Every structure is written in structure tokens, then in C-alpha cells.
Amino acid sequence: MKLRSLFISLFIISLASPALGDFYFRPRAGAIIPVNDGDVSYTLGASLGYQWTSLLATEVNYSRILGSSGNPDGDLIRGEAILSFPLVLITPYASAGIGLSHYSLGPINDWDLMYLLGGGATFDLLPLISLGVGVNYAFVHNQPDFFEPVIIASLKF
């Protein structure tokens, strides 16, 4: 019920703002830091999104987990809704989403459901290019939760 109320609220907010209709592409690099003890792994990936209004965007993204000595390689696939608060040169944002976490270690090949909450800020460098920093917190089913600080670059088209 709470999730439904969130989507209704986001829809009402999106009606209050004029539509921008911009697609964007975001290369991203980050790290996975387990909440419990564990080795840090790094991620490389990209996002493809659509800016519906000045406040609301949706995106899908893929990241490859580059395993470390204690962690296997893997994949993160996510869909997120992003609520932005545009200011002059900086745009703080909050995000929520759902996705899948995949890893493979020897004979074990596992996909797990994850829920995401995040936030950060992007800085406009040029009219169509921005650079940003953020963090996601992932609640992963059957696996330890993790933080993922990220650096992102955006190209709008």
C-alpha cells in the first residue's frame, strides 16, 4: 500500500512540471561495500534514462561486478525512478528501484532480487553534459545488503 502511495505522489508531482522529454546516457563506475564484513568489489556500467519532467526521471542500468579475491564476478540489473530537485548548477536527487543481482562461483549460479534506495547530486558542466556522485543502498534477498557509491557522467540527447 505504501509503494502505491509513493507512485501516486510521484505521478501528481510530475503533472505539476512541464515535460522535458530528454533521453540520457550515463556511464558509471562504483564500488560495492558489504554492510557486514566482506571484501570490496568494483563496478562498471551504464544507465539509459528518460527525463519525463524537470522533477521525475526513470532509468534502467546494468553494472558488471569486477570480483575481488573474496568475491565472485557478477551483474547488477536495475530499474529506478529518480526524483530531482534542480537548482542553478547542481541537481540533488533521490532514487528508488528494484533489480536483480547475479553472481557465479564455480557450480553456483545465483540470481537474487534487490530493492534500492539512493541519492546524490549531479553538476552541470555544459548544457548537455553533467558529472555526478551518489550512493545506492541495496537490500538483497538471500545475500548481504550493500552500499554502492558511484561516479556518473550524463550525456543528454
mmCIF file of C-alpha atoms in Angstrom, residues 31-126:
data_model
loop_
_atom_site.group_PDB
_atom_site.id
_atom_site.type_symbol
_atom_site.label_atom_id
_atom_site.label_comp_id
_atom_site.label_asym_id
_atom_site.label_seq_id
_atom_site.Cartn_x
_atom_site.Cartn_y
_atom_site.Cartn_z
ATOM 1 C CA ALA A 31 32.242 0.102 -5.572
ATOM 2 C CA ILE A 32 30.217 -2.475 -3.670
ATOM 3 C CA ILE A 33 30.787 -2.229 0.065
ATOM 4 C CA PRO A 34 29.027 -5.017 2.019
ATOM 5 C CA VAL A 35 27.202 -3.902 5.174
ATOM 6 C CA ASN A 36 28.591 -6.919 7.029
ATOM 7 C CA ASP A 37 32.272 -7.743 6.838
ATOM 8 C CA GLY A 38 33.437 -8.566 3.355
ATOM 9 C CA ASP A 39 35.738 -7.559 0.557
ATOM 10 C CA VAL A 40 35.027 -4.506 -1.577
ATOM 11 C CA SER A 41 34.281 -5.145 -5.260
ATOM 12 C CA TYR A 42 34.185 -2.579 -8.053
ATOM 13 C CA THR A 43 31.522 -1.978 -10.698
ATOM 14 C CA LEU A 44 31.497 -0.579 -14.230
ATOM 15 C CA GLY A 45 28.275 0.013 -16.112
ATOM 16 C CA ALA A 46 25.860 2.351 -17.807
ATOM 17 C CA SER A 47 22.339 3.725 -17.451
ATOM 18 C CA LEU A 48 19.798 4.706 -20.072
ATOM 19 C CA GLY A 49 17.085 7.019 -18.830
ATOM 20 C CA TYR A 50 14.271 9.336 -19.772
ATOM 21 C CA GLN A 51 13.643 12.702 -18.080
ATOM 22 C CA TRP A 52 9.818 12.910 -18.006
ATOM 23 C CA THR A 53 9.628 16.297 -16.261
ATOM 24 C CA SER A 54 12.089 18.602 -14.544
ATOM 25 C CA LEU A 55 11.474 16.578 -11.363
ATOM 26 C CA LEU A 56 10.934 12.969 -12.492
ATOM 27 C CA ALA A 57 13.045 10.515 -14.493
ATOM 28 C CA THR A 58 13.180 6.754 -14.923
ATOM 29 C CA GLU A 59 16.169 4.688 -15.919
ATOM 30 C CA VAL A 60 17.411 1.164 -16.427
ATOM 31 C CA ASN A 61 21.010 0.307 -15.761
ATOM 32 C CA TYR A 62 23.470 -2.512 -15.946
ATOM 33 C CA SER A 63 26.698 -2.832 -13.975
ATOM 34 C CA ARG A 64 29.346 -5.541 -14.142
ATOM 35 C CA ILE A 65 30.776 -6.528 -10.768
ATOM 36 C CA LEU A 66 34.543 -6.943 -11.002
ATOM 37 C CA GLY A 67 35.164 -9.566 -8.322
ATOM 38 C CA SER A 68 37.979 -9.423 -5.832
ATOM 39 C CA SER A 69 39.823 -12.227 -4.081
ATOM 40 C CA GLY A 70 36.883 -12.869 -1.739
ATOM 41 C CA ASN A 71 34.006 -12.048 -4.105
ATOM 42 C CA PRO A 72 32.947 -13.523 -7.446
ATOM 43 C CA ASP A 73 32.273 -11.564 -10.633
ATOM 44 C CA GLY A 74 28.629 -10.729 -11.221
ATOM 45 C CA ASP A 75 25.972 -8.480 -12.704
ATOM 46 C CA LEU A 76 23.521 -5.882 -11.410
ATOM 47 C CA ILE A 77 20.411 -5.072 -13.464
ATOM 48 C CA ARG A 78 18.081 -2.369 -12.136
ATOM 49 C CA GLY A 79 15.151 -0.110 -12.879
ATOM 50 C CA GLU A 80 14.851 3.114 -10.904
ATOM 51 C CA ALA A 81 12.601 6.142 -10.503
ATOM 52 C CA ILE A 82 14.517 9.348 -9.780
ATOM 53 C CA LEU A 83 13.146 12.471 -8.134
ATOM 54 C CA SER A 84 15.351 15.505 -8.909
ATOM 55 C CA PHE A 85 15.465 18.950 -7.331
ATOM 56 C CA PRO A 86 17.112 21.196 -9.983
ATOM 57 C CA LEU A 87 18.994 24.246 -8.747
ATOM 58 C CA VAL A 88 21.286 26.578 -10.718
ATOM 59 C CA LEU A 89 24.345 24.370 -11.350
ATOM 60 C CA ILE A 90 23.647 21.390 -9.102
ATOM 61 C CA THR A 91 20.773 18.907 -9.079
ATOM 62 C CA PRO A 92 20.330 16.837 -5.916
ATOM 63 C CA TYR A 93 18.299 13.650 -6.423
ATOM 64 C CA ALA A 94 16.745 10.719 -4.597
ATOM 65 C CA SER A 95 16.026 7.352 -6.202
ATOM 66 C CA ALA A 96 14.179 4.122 -5.529
ATOM 67 C CA GLY A 97 14.120 0.960 -7.573
ATOM 68 C CA ILE A 98 14.143 -2.764 -7.958
ATOM 69 C CA GLY A 99 16.612 -5.072 -9.638
ATOM 70 C CA LEU A 100 18.459 -8.338 -9.868
ATOM 71 C CA SER A 101 21.871 -9.283 -8.527
ATOM 72 C CA HIS A 102 23.693 -12.146 -10.233
ATOM 73 C CA TYR A 103 26.894 -13.927 -9.349
ATOM 74 C CA SER A 104 28.579 -17.099 -10.426
ATOM 75 C CA LEU A 105 31.094 -19.025 -8.338
ATOM 76 C CA GLY A 106 32.065 -22.470 -9.611
ATOM 77 C CA PRO A 107 28.901 -24.555 -9.929
ATOM 78 C CA ILE A 108 26.805 -21.918 -8.117
ATOM 79 C CA ASN A 109 24.929 -19.563 -10.437
ATOM 80 C CA ASP A 110 22.540 -17.380 -8.450
ATOM 81 C CA TRP A 111 20.099 -14.507 -9.172
ATOM 82 C CA ASP A 112 18.712 -12.535 -6.227
ATOM 83 C CA LEU A 113 16.044 -9.843 -6.031
ATOM 84 C CA MET A 114 17.136 -6.474 -4.634
ATOM 85 C CA TYR A 115 15.427 -3.239 -3.631
ATOM 86 C CA LEU A 116 17.303 0.051 -3.936
ATOM 87 C CA LEU A 117 17.271 3.444 -2.260
ATOM 88 C CA GLY A 118 19.720 6.117 -3.295
ATOM 89 C CA GLY A 119 20.657 9.741 -3.514
ATOM 90 C CA GLY A 120 23.315 12.092 -4.771
ATOM 91 C CA ALA A 121 23.890 15.169 -6.895
ATOM 92 C CA THR A 122 24.843 15.997 -10.457
ATOM 93 C CA PHE A 123 26.772 19.082 -11.524
ATOM 94 C CA ASP A 124 26.147 20.696 -14.919
ATOM 95 C CA LEU A 125 29.414 21.090 -16.845
ATOM 96 C CA LEU A 126 27.954 22.011 -20.257
#
